[in-house]
Coordinates of C-alpha atoms and ligand atoms in Angstrom, one line a residue:
M1 CA 102.0 123.6 114.3
P2 CA 104.7 122.7 111.7
V3 CA 103.1 121.4 108.4
H4 CA 104.4 118.1 107.1
N5 CA 104.2 116.6 103.6
A6 CA 101.4 114.2 104.7
D7 CA 99.3 117.2 105.8
I8 CA 99.7 118.9 102.4
A9 CA 98.9 115.6 100.6
A10 CA 95.8 115.2 102.7
I11 CA 94.6 118.6 101.7
F12 CA 95.1 117.9 98.0
E13 CA 93.4 114.6 98.3
E14 CA 90.4 116.2 99.9
I15 CA 90.2 118.8 97.2
A16 CA 90.3 116.1 94.6
D17 CA 87.5 114.2 96.4
L18 CA 85.3 117.3 96.6
L19 CA 86.0 118.2 93.0
E20 CA 85.0 114.7 92.0
I21 CA 81.7 115.0 93.8
E22 CA 81.1 118.3 92.1
A23 CA 81.8 116.6 88.8
A24 CA 84.7 119.0 88.0
N25 CA 87.0 118.6 85.0
P26 CA 88.7 115.1 85.3
F27 CA 92.1 116.6 84.4
R28 CA 91.9 119.1 87.2
I29 CA 91.0 116.3 89.7
R30 CA 93.9 114.2 88.5
A31 CA 96.2 117.2 88.9
Y32 CA 95.4 117.3 92.6
R33 CA 95.8 113.6 93.0
N34 CA 99.1 113.6 91.3
A35 CA 100.3 116.5 93.4
A36 CA 99.2 114.7 96.5
R37 CA 101.3 111.7 95.5
V38 CA 104.3 113.7 94.6
V39 CA 104.3 115.6 97.8
A40 CA 103.7 112.5 99.9
E41 CA 106.6 110.7 98.2
Q42 CA 109.1 113.5 98.5
G43 CA 112.0 112.7 100.8
R44 CA 112.4 116.3 101.7
E45 CA 109.8 118.4 103.6
M46 CA 108.0 121.0 101.5
R47 CA 108.3 123.3 104.5
G48 CA 112.1 123.3 104.2
L49 CA 111.9 123.9 100.4
V50 CA 109.6 126.8 100.9
E51 CA 111.8 128.3 103.7
K52 CA 114.8 128.1 101.4
G53 CA 112.8 129.8 98.7
E54 CA 113.3 126.9 96.2
D55 CA 111.2 126.8 93.0
L56 CA 108.5 124.2 93.7
T57 CA 107.4 124.1 90.1
R58 CA 110.6 122.1 89.4
L59 CA 108.9 119.1 91.2
P60 CA 107.0 116.8 89.0
A61 CA 103.2 117.5 88.8
I62 CA 103.6 120.9 90.6
G63 CA 102.6 123.9 88.4
H64 CA 102.4 127.5 89.4
D65 CA 99.0 127.3 91.0
L66 CA 99.8 124.2 93.1
A67 CA 103.2 125.8 94.1
L68 CA 101.2 128.8 95.5
K69 CA 98.9 126.5 97.4
I70 CA 101.8 124.6 98.9
T71 CA 103.3 127.9 100.0
E72 CA 100.0 129.0 101.5
I73 CA 99.5 125.7 103.4
V74 CA 103.1 125.8 104.8
A75 CA 102.6 129.4 105.9
T76 CA 99.1 129.1 107.4
G77 CA 98.3 125.4 107.8
R78 CA 95.2 126.0 105.7
C79 CA 94.1 126.2 102.1
G80 CA 91.5 128.9 101.2
F81 CA 90.3 127.0 98.1
L82 CA 89.6 123.9 100.2
D83 CA 87.8 126.0 102.8
R84 CA 85.5 127.4 100.0
L85 CA 84.8 123.9 98.7
R86 CA 83.9 122.7 102.1
Q87 CA 81.3 125.4 102.4
E88 CA 79.6 124.2 99.3
L89 CA 79.5 120.5 100.4
P90 CA 79.0 119.1 103.9
P91 CA 82.3 118.0 105.5
A92 CA 81.5 114.3 105.8
V93 CA 80.4 113.8 102.2
T94 CA 84.0 112.9 101.2
E95 CA 83.7 109.9 103.6
L96 CA 81.1 108.5 101.2
L97 CA 83.6 108.3 98.4
H98 CA 85.7 105.8 100.4
I99 CA 82.9 103.3 100.6
P100 CA 83.6 100.7 97.9
G101 CA 81.1 100.9 95.1
L102 CA 80.2 104.5 95.8
G103 CA 81.8 106.7 93.2
P104 CA 81.3 110.5 93.0
K105 CA 78.1 110.2 91.0
R106 CA 76.4 107.9 93.5
A107 CA 77.8 109.9 96.5
R108 CA 76.3 113.0 94.9
A109 CA 73.0 111.3 94.4
L110 CA 72.8 110.2 98.0
F111 CA 73.7 113.7 99.2
Q112 CA 71.3 115.5 96.9
E113 CA 68.3 113.2 97.0
L114 CA 68.4 111.6 100.4
H115 CA 70.4 114.4 102.2
V116 CA 72.8 111.9 103.4
Q117 CA 75.8 113.8 104.8
T118 CA 77.5 111.4 107.2
L119 CA 78.2 107.7 107.4
A120 CA 75.6 107.5 110.2
D121 CA 73.0 109.0 107.8
L122 CA 74.1 106.5 105.2
L123 CA 73.8 103.6 107.6
E124 CA 70.3 104.7 108.6
A125 CA 69.1 105.2 105.0
A126 CA 70.4 101.7 104.0
R127 CA 68.8 100.1 107.0
Q128 CA 65.5 101.7 106.2
G129 CA 65.7 100.5 102.6
R130 CA 65.5 104.0 101.2
I131 CA 68.6 103.7 99.0
R132 CA 67.3 101.0 96.7
H133 CA 64.7 103.3 95.2
L134 CA 67.2 105.8 93.9
H135 CA 67.9 105.8 90.2
G136 CA 71.0 103.8 89.5
F137 CA 70.9 101.9 92.8
G138 CA 69.1 98.7 93.7
E139 CA 68.7 96.2 96.5
I140 CA 72.1 94.6 95.9
T141 CA 73.9 97.9 95.9
E142 CA 72.1 98.9 99.0
Q143 CA 73.2 95.7 100.8
H144 CA 76.8 96.3 99.6
I145 CA 76.7 99.8 101.1
L146 CA 75.2 98.6 104.3
H147 CA 78.0 96.0 104.8
A148 CA 80.7 98.4 103.8
V149 CA 79.5 101.1 106.2
E150 CA 79.1 98.7 109.0
A151 CA 82.6 97.3 108.5
R152 CA 84.0 100.8 108.3
T153 CA 82.3 102.2 111.4
T154 CA 83.0 99.2 113.6
K155 CA 86.6 98.4 112.6
K156 CA 89.5 100.3 114.1
K157 CA 91.5 101.9 111.3
R158 CA 94.6 100.1 110.5
F159 CA 97.5 101.7 108.7
R160 CA 99.3 100.3 105.7
A161 CA 102.8 99.3 106.8
A162 CA 104.5 101.6 104.3
V163 CA 102.5 104.6 105.5
A164 CA 103.2 103.7 109.2
R165 CA 106.8 103.3 108.3
Q166 CA 107.2 107.0 107.4
Y167 CA 105.9 108.2 110.8
A168 CA 107.5 105.4 112.8
E169 CA 111.0 105.8 111.4
A170 CA 110.9 109.6 111.8
L171 CA 109.9 109.3 115.4
A172 CA 112.4 106.5 116.1
A173 CA 115.2 108.7 114.6
Y174 CA 114.0 111.7 116.8
L175 CA 114.2 109.5 119.9
A176 CA 117.5 108.0 118.9
A177 CA 119.0 111.5 118.4
S178 CA 118.9 112.0 122.2
P179 CA 122.2 111.4 124.0
L180 CA 120.1 109.7 126.7
V181 CA 118.9 107.0 124.4
A182 CA 121.3 104.1 123.5
R183 CA 119.1 102.4 121.0
V184 CA 115.6 102.4 119.5
E185 CA 113.7 99.6 117.7
I186 CA 110.3 99.5 116.1
A187 CA 108.7 96.3 117.3
G188 CA 105.1 94.9 117.2
S189 CA 103.3 93.9 114.0
F190 CA 105.5 96.4 112.1
R191 CA 108.6 94.3 112.8
R192 CA 106.7 91.1 111.9
R193 CA 106.2 92.9 108.6
K194 CA 102.5 92.7 108.7
E195 CA 100.8 94.4 105.7
T196 CA 98.9 96.7 108.0
V197 CA 99.5 97.8 111.6
G198 CA 97.0 98.7 114.3
D199 CA 99.6 100.8 116.2
I200 CA 103.3 101.3 116.5
D201 CA 105.3 99.7 119.3
L202 CA 108.6 101.4 120.0
L203 CA 111.3 100.1 122.3
A204 CA 114.1 102.4 123.6
V205 CA 117.1 101.5 125.7
A206 CA 118.0 104.1 128.3
T207 CA 118.8 104.4 132.0
H208 CA 116.6 107.5 132.5
G209 CA 113.2 106.3 131.4
A210 CA 111.3 109.4 132.5
A211 CA 113.4 111.7 130.4
V212 CA 112.8 109.6 127.3
T213 CA 109.1 109.4 127.8
A214 CA 109.1 113.2 128.2
R215 CA 111.0 113.7 125.0
F216 CA 108.5 111.3 123.3
T217 CA 105.4 113.2 124.3
A218 CA 107.1 116.5 123.3
Y219 CA 107.5 115.3 119.7
D220 CA 106.0 117.9 117.4
E221 CA 103.6 115.4 115.7
V222 CA 102.1 114.2 118.9
A223 CA 98.4 115.3 118.9
E224 CA 97.6 113.8 122.3
A225 CA 99.6 112.1 125.0
L226 CA 97.4 109.2 126.1
S227 CA 99.5 108.1 129.1
T228 CA 103.0 108.7 130.3
G229 CA 105.2 107.3 133.1
D230 CA 108.8 106.3 133.9
T231 CA 109.0 103.2 131.7
R232 CA 106.2 103.6 129.2
A233 CA 104.1 106.1 127.4
S234 CA 101.4 106.2 124.7
A235 CA 100.5 108.9 122.3
R236 CA 98.4 109.6 119.2
L237 CA 100.1 111.3 116.3
R238 CA 98.3 113.9 114.2
C239 CA 98.0 111.5 111.4
G240 CA 95.8 109.3 113.8
L241 CA 98.5 106.6 114.4
Q242 CA 98.9 105.5 118.0
V243 CA 102.4 104.8 119.3
D244 CA 103.3 102.9 122.4
L245 CA 106.7 103.4 123.8
R246 CA 108.6 101.1 126.3
V247 CA 111.9 102.1 127.9
V248 CA 114.1 99.3 129.3
P249 CA 117.8 99.0 130.5
T250 CA 120.3 97.3 128.2
E251 CA 120.3 94.0 130.0
S252 CA 116.6 93.6 129.2
F253 CA 116.7 94.7 125.6
G254 CA 116.4 91.3 123.9
A255 CA 113.6 90.1 126.3
A256 CA 111.7 93.4 125.8
L257 CA 112.1 93.3 122.0
H258 CA 110.9 89.8 122.0
Y259 CA 107.9 90.6 124.1
L260 CA 106.9 93.7 122.1
T261 CA 107.4 92.1 118.8
G262 CA 104.9 89.4 119.5
S263 CA 102.7 88.1 118.2
K264 CA 100.8 87.6 121.4
A265 CA 100.2 84.0 120.4
H266 CA 103.9 83.4 119.7
N267 CA 104.8 84.9 123.1
I268 CA 102.3 82.7 124.9
A269 CA 103.7 79.6 123.2
V270 CA 107.3 80.5 124.0
R271 CA 106.4 81.2 127.6
R272 CA 104.7 77.8 127.9
L273 CA 107.8 76.2 126.5
A274 CA 109.8 78.0 129.1
Q275 CA 107.5 77.0 131.9
E276 CA 108.0 73.3 130.9
Q277 CA 111.7 73.8 131.5
G278 CA 111.3 75.6 134.8
L279 CA 112.0 79.0 133.4
K280 CA 110.0 82.2 133.6
I281 CA 110.0 84.7 130.8
N282 CA 108.9 88.3 130.9
E283 CA 109.8 91.7 129.4
Y284 CA 112.9 91.8 131.5
G285 CA 114.5 88.5 130.8
A286 CA 114.4 84.7 131.2
F287 CA 114.7 83.7 134.9
R288 CA 115.5 80.5 136.8
G289 CA 114.2 81.4 140.2
K290 CA 115.7 84.9 140.8
Q291 CA 118.6 84.4 138.5
R292 CA 118.5 86.0 135.1
V293 CA 119.7 83.5 132.5
A294 CA 119.1 85.6 129.4
G295 CA 117.7 89.0 128.4
E296 CA 120.2 91.2 126.5
T297 CA 119.6 89.6 123.1
E298 CA 116.7 87.7 121.5
E299 CA 119.1 85.0 120.4
A300 CA 120.0 84.3 124.0
L301 CA 116.4 84.3 125.0
Y302 CA 115.5 81.7 122.4
A303 CA 118.6 79.7 123.3
A304 CA 117.4 79.7 126.9
V305 CA 114.3 77.7 125.9
G306 CA 116.3 75.5 123.5
L307 CA 115.3 77.2 120.3
P308 CA 117.3 78.7 117.4
Y309 CA 116.5 82.4 116.6
I310 CA 113.1 82.7 114.9
P311 CA 112.8 85.6 112.4
P312 CA 110.0 88.1 113.4
E313 CA 108.0 87.4 110.2
L314 CA 107.3 83.9 111.3
R315 CA 106.2 84.7 114.9
E316 CA 102.5 84.0 114.6
D317 CA 102.3 80.6 116.3
Q318 CA 101.6 79.0 113.0
G319 CA 104.0 76.1 113.3
E320 CA 107.3 78.1 113.6
I321 CA 108.0 76.9 117.1
E322 CA 107.6 73.2 116.1
A323 CA 109.7 73.9 113.0
A324 CA 112.4 75.6 115.2
R325 CA 112.5 72.6 117.6
A326 CA 112.9 70.2 114.7
G327 CA 115.6 72.3 113.1
R328 CA 113.4 72.8 110.1
L329 CA 112.9 76.6 110.0
P330 CA 112.9 77.9 106.5
R331 CA 115.8 80.0 105.2
L332 CA 113.6 83.0 104.2
V333 CA 114.1 84.7 100.9
E334 CA 115.9 88.0 101.0
R335 CA 115.8 91.1 98.8
A336 CA 119.3 90.3 97.5
D337 CA 118.1 87.0 96.1
L338 CA 115.9 88.7 93.5
R339 CA 117.5 88.7 90.1
G340 CA 114.7 90.2 88.1
D341 CA 111.3 91.8 88.2
L342 CA 108.4 90.6 86.0
H343 CA 105.9 93.4 86.3
C344 CA 106.3 97.1 85.6
H345 CA 104.8 100.0 83.6
T346 CA 106.1 102.7 81.4
R347 CA 104.8 106.0 80.2
A348 CA 103.3 104.0 77.3
S349 CA 100.5 103.0 79.6
D350 CA 100.0 104.5 83.1
G351 CA 103.7 104.7 84.2
R352 CA 105.7 107.8 84.6
H353 CA 109.0 106.9 83.0
G354 CA 110.3 105.5 79.7
L355 CA 111.7 102.1 78.9
R356 CA 115.3 103.2 79.2
E357 CA 114.8 104.9 82.5
M358 CA 113.0 101.9 84.0
A359 CA 115.8 99.6 82.7
E360 CA 118.5 101.8 84.2
A361 CA 116.7 102.0 87.6
A362 CA 116.2 98.3 87.8
R363 CA 119.9 97.6 86.8
Q364 CA 121.1 100.0 89.5
L365 CA 119.2 98.0 92.1
G366 CA 121.1 94.9 91.0
L367 CA 118.4 93.3 88.8
S368 CA 119.5 91.6 85.6
Y369 CA 116.2 91.3 83.9
L370 CA 113.0 93.3 83.8
A371 CA 109.7 92.5 82.1
I372 CA 107.9 95.5 80.6
T373 CA 104.3 94.8 81.2
D374 CA 102.3 97.8 80.2
H375 CA 98.5 97.5 80.2
A376 CA 97.3 96.3 76.8
S377 CA 93.9 95.7 75.4
R378 CA 92.1 95.1 72.1
S379 CA 90.7 98.6 72.1
G380 CA 93.6 100.5 73.6
V381 CA 91.4 102.6 75.7
L382 CA 92.1 103.9 79.2
H383 CA 95.9 104.1 79.4
S384 CA 96.4 100.8 77.6
L385 CA 98.3 99.9 74.4
D386 CA 96.3 98.6 71.5
P387 CA 97.7 95.6 69.6
G388 CA 99.6 97.7 67.1
A389 CA 101.3 99.7 69.9
V390 CA 102.2 96.4 71.7
L391 CA 104.0 95.2 68.5
R392 CA 105.8 98.5 68.1
Q393 CA 106.9 98.4 71.7
M394 CA 108.3 94.9 71.2
D395 CA 110.5 96.3 68.3
E396 CA 111.6 99.2 70.5
I397 CA 112.6 96.7 73.3
D398 CA 114.6 94.7 70.7
R399 CA 116.5 97.8 69.7
L400 CA 117.1 98.8 73.3
N401 CA 118.3 95.4 74.4
A402 CA 120.9 95.6 71.6
E403 CA 122.3 98.6 73.4
L404 CA 121.8 97.9 77.1
T405 CA 124.4 96.2 79.2
G406 CA 123.8 94.5 82.5
I407 CA 120.1 94.2 82.1
V408 CA 117.8 92.5 79.6
L409 CA 114.2 93.7 79.0
L410 CA 111.5 91.1 78.5
K411 CA 108.5 91.8 76.2
G412 CA 105.4 91.5 78.2
A413 CA 101.9 92.8 78.8
E414 CA 99.4 93.0 81.6
V415 CA 96.2 91.9 80.1
E416 CA 92.7 92.3 81.5
I417 CA 90.9 89.0 82.4
L418 CA 87.4 89.8 81.1
E419 CA 84.2 88.9 82.9
D420 CA 84.0 85.6 81.0
G421 CA 87.6 84.7 81.7
S422 CA 88.9 85.5 78.2
L423 CA 92.0 87.7 77.7
D424 CA 91.5 91.1 76.2
L425 CA 94.2 90.9 73.5
P426 CA 94.3 88.8 70.3
D427 CA 96.1 85.4 70.5
T428 CA 98.3 86.4 67.6
V429 CA 99.8 89.2 69.8
L430 CA 99.8 87.2 73.0
E431 CA 101.8 84.4 71.6
R432 CA 104.6 86.7 70.5
L433 CA 105.2 88.1 73.9
D434 CA 107.9 86.7 76.3
I435 CA 105.5 86.9 79.2
V436 CA 101.8 87.5 79.6
I437 CA 100.3 88.6 82.9
G438 CA 96.6 88.2 83.4
A439 CA 94.9 90.6 85.8
V440 CA 91.4 91.2 87.3
H441 CA 90.7 94.9 87.2
S442 CA 86.9 94.9 86.9
H443 CA 83.8 93.0 88.0
F444 CA 85.1 92.6 91.5
T445 CA 81.9 91.5 93.1
L446 CA 81.0 88.4 91.0
P447 CA 79.8 85.5 93.2
R448 CA 82.4 83.0 94.2
A449 CA 81.6 80.3 91.7
K450 CA 81.6 82.7 88.8
Q451 CA 84.7 84.6 89.9
T452 CA 86.6 81.4 90.4
A453 CA 85.6 80.0 87.0
R454 CA 86.6 83.3 85.4
V455 CA 90.2 83.1 86.8
L456 CA 90.5 79.3 86.1
K457 CA 89.5 79.9 82.5
A458 CA 92.1 82.7 82.1
L459 CA 94.8 80.3 83.5
D460 CA 93.8 77.8 80.7
H461 CA 94.9 80.3 78.0
P462 CA 98.0 78.8 76.5
S463 CA 99.8 82.2 76.5
I464 CA 99.3 83.2 80.1
S465 CA 102.2 82.7 82.6
L466 CA 101.5 84.8 85.6
L467 CA 98.4 85.7 87.5
A468 CA 98.9 89.3 88.7
H469 CA 97.8 90.4 92.2
P470 CA 95.5 87.4 92.6
S471 CA 92.9 88.7 95.0
A472 CA 92.7 92.2 93.5
R473 CA 92.4 93.7 97.0
L474 CA 93.4 97.2 97.9
L475 CA 94.3 97.4 101.6
G476 CA 91.8 99.5 103.4
E477 CA 89.9 100.3 100.2
R478 CA 88.7 97.2 98.4
E479 CA 88.1 93.7 99.7
P480 CA 89.6 90.7 98.0
I481 CA 87.5 89.1 95.2
D482 CA 85.6 86.1 96.4
V483 CA 87.4 83.1 94.9
D484 CA 88.5 79.6 95.8
M485 CA 92.2 80.4 96.0
A486 CA 93.2 76.9 96.9
R487 CA 91.7 75.7 93.6
I488 CA 93.3 78.5 91.6
I489 CA 96.7 77.7 93.1
R490 CA 96.3 74.0 92.3
H491 CA 95.2 74.9 88.8
A492 CA 98.1 77.2 88.3
G493 CA 100.4 74.3 89.4
E494 CA 98.8 71.9 86.9
R495 CA 99.2 74.4 84.1
G496 CA 102.8 75.3 85.1
C497 CA 101.7 78.9 85.7
F498 CA 102.9 81.2 88.5
L499 CA 101.3 83.5 91.0
E500 CA 102.4 87.0 91.6
L501 CA 103.1 88.7 94.9
D502 CA 102.5 92.3 93.9
S503 CA 104.7 94.5 96.1
Q504 CA 102.8 97.7 96.0
P505 CA 102.1 98.7 99.6
A506 CA 98.4 99.0 98.9
R507 CA 98.2 95.5 97.4
L508 CA 100.8 93.1 98.9
D509 CA 98.8 90.5 97.0
L510 CA 99.4 87.3 97.2
D511 CA 98.8 87.5 101.0
D512 CA 100.9 85.5 103.4
R513 CA 98.5 82.6 103.9
H514 CA 98.2 82.1 100.1
C515 CA 102.0 82.3 99.8
R516 CA 102.2 79.3 102.1
M517 CA 99.6 77.5 100.2
A518 CA 101.4 78.1 96.9
K519 CA 104.6 76.8 98.5
A520 CA 102.9 73.7 99.7
E521 CA 101.6 73.1 96.1
G522 CA 105.0 73.7 94.6
V523 CA 103.7 76.8 92.7
L524 CA 106.4 79.4 92.3
V525 CA 105.6 83.0 93.4
S526 CA 107.0 86.0 91.5
V527 CA 107.7 88.9 93.8
D528 CA 107.2 91.9 91.5
S529 CA 107.3 95.6 92.0
D530 CA 104.4 96.5 89.7
A531 CA 106.5 99.7 89.4
H532 CA 104.8 102.7 87.8
S533 CA 107.9 104.9 88.1
R534 CA 111.6 104.2 88.6
E535 CA 111.2 105.0 92.4
D536 CA 108.7 102.2 92.8
F537 CA 111.3 99.4 92.5
A538 CA 111.9 100.1 96.2
N539 CA 108.5 98.4 96.7
L540 CA 110.2 95.1 96.2
G541 CA 111.3 95.4 99.8
H542 CA 107.7 95.3 101.0
G543 CA 106.9 92.3 98.8
I544 CA 109.9 90.5 100.2
G545 CA 108.6 91.2 103.7
Q546 CA 105.3 89.6 102.8
A547 CA 106.9 86.6 101.1
R548 CA 108.9 86.0 104.3
R549 CA 105.7 86.1 106.3
G550 CA 104.5 83.4 103.8
W551 CA 107.5 81.2 104.7
L552 CA 108.9 81.5 101.2
E553 CA 112.5 80.6 100.6
K554 CA 114.7 81.5 97.6
D555 CA 113.7 78.5 95.7
D556 CA 110.0 79.2 96.1
V557 CA 110.4 82.5 94.3
L558 CA 110.3 82.6 90.5
N559 CA 112.4 85.7 90.0
T560 CA 115.4 84.4 92.0
R561 CA 116.1 82.3 88.9
S562 CA 118.7 83.3 86.3
L563 CA 117.3 84.6 83.0
V564 CA 118.2 81.3 81.3
E565 CA 116.3 79.3 83.9
L566 CA 113.4 81.7 83.8
R567 CA 113.0 81.4 80.1
K568 CA 112.9 77.6 80.4
L569 CA 110.2 77.8 83.0
L570 CA 108.2 80.3 81.0
A571 CA 108.5 78.1 77.9
K572 CA 106.9 75.2 79.8
T573 CA 103.7 77.1 80.5
R574 CA 103.0 77.5 76.8
Ligands
DGT601 P1 98.7 95.5 115.8 O1 99.2 96.6 116.6 O2 97.2 95.2 116.0 O3 99.0 95.5 114.4 O4 99.4 94.1 116.3 P2 100.6 94.0 117.4 O5 101.0 92.6 117.3 O6 101.6 95.0 117.2 O7 99.9 94.1 118.8 P3 99.9 95.2 120.0 O8 100.3 96.5 119.5 O9 98.6 95.1 120.7 O10 101.0 94.6 121.0 C1 102.4 94.6 120.7 C2 103.0 93.3 121.2 O11 102.9 93.2 122.6 C3 102.3 92.1 120.7 O12 102.6 91.7 119.4 C4 102.7 91.1 121.8 C5 102.8 91.9 123.0 N1 101.6 91.7 123.8 C6 100.5 92.6 123.8 N2 99.6 92.1 124.7 C7 100.1 90.9 125.2 C8 99.6 89.9 126.1 O13 98.5 90.0 126.7 N3 100.4 88.9 126.3 C9 101.6 88.7 125.7 N4 102.3 87.6 126.0 N5 102.1 89.6 124.9 C10 101.3 90.7 124.6
CA602 CA1 101.2 97.3 117.4
CA603 CA1 100.6 98.5 120.8

């Protein structure tokens, strides 16, 4: 079995999890997490580097010991160190870490005192009310655990779009490399740019379907072929992702792409429209009686039912068909419309690169302004700048701006919204910054009324301009905070503040529904990278996908404005 970067990253993550439960040295744990990230993000396969005898320690975060482990994993598919750790702790105990609210300390307590080793054990212990009696737990925690485990065990795992992309694009390229295949597209929820996907739907154009499905099931990452035939096949990849493949002839490409892109609700609505006009639509085309009137392109298919082309991101039967009929489809924002980015981090807080490197990377992507918004707080603890450091960074930015051409840095900070809604930086510092971003990074489980009041109060601060990642969710890891988002959006509008759409693949926060709500209220959305390294500016593409799902047009997005206009808008919030 060839070893892929994702396999190596998974081993390092598991080591880090197990070390955390063993309460090992935090630096050691972080070293494994960083290594996992670096390996996962590498464009080149470690396997190839090892085979070429390249020096792995030249990669960031990879020292001598980790390089040896990578070599071992590539050679054997296993890691002796992980095997030893697994002998000390039951295999399922790392699962406990992925339950929100259960850190390593609590996971260890459950394991040691209640002998909980699996999620099933945990569920039983919670249902029997045995957890509340443990030191450091209580009835509320027990309820949280119960709900989280229930949600985790009943829901089918969905993949973040950016993770699914890596597997889907590699597989699509593999299929497309066959001379038998004329074209391959990734359809389904992935093409609609949903934040998570349940499975991947691939469409291939070819005349010899069976040869293509055979090539598909022979792919080296296929763990299990679930079904296979002349025109379709399904398989589960080793990473757990399921892939459905359809093979159609050229003349049906557009109809099949439309069918497979969905959503199901959109498809049904389009079919109904076709029926009203005496047409029948299926995966092979649009037909009047036996005659095919469209099928090769999606445009022709829509035209056959009297509609203009509807972008995949809108195909949810949420009013797009009515808008299309009325000629009122939005002209969705594009990546090239962005002129700046209002949220990023440098090495001064928890980023990986310096001011100049971040500025240069943003400029190369065609941005003309970039707000530096390192974490800042009164105390300066936990990777954040203290007030003095913020002021020094402002001077540094002034000096750098005098040198830089083609891009301007704005002086900003990402400031914690404390439990009571106040901002964790003195007003005298806040008012000197070009842009203040408020963010919730703690107390995620406050009840709705309190949580809403907290955010509303933060928005009342005269220095705040932007509410970062408004729901604070982490896809697949942390639920959104419980707030009245409609009220927050209205309040932001009254104050002249803006909401962020954070483009990190794990956040994509504002979500699509709330983007639409913001648009309806006239509240501009800032599509930001929240970059922690210069590579992360690529995240803007994910954010744009989400903005498009939220029907946002260029004018609905704050950072499509020129720097002059932006400064005017920011001045109004104060
Ligand atoms: P997912 O995988 O849960 O993220 O969501 P989708 O939208 O990719 O759903 P999936 O993979 O079950 O199906 C792919 C597409 O196939 C779906 O978007 C529309 C189409 N489709 C599936 N089932 C039906 C159906 O019963 N009727 C119609 N009209 N289309 C369907
Ligand atoms: Ca799908
Ligand atoms: Ca599917």
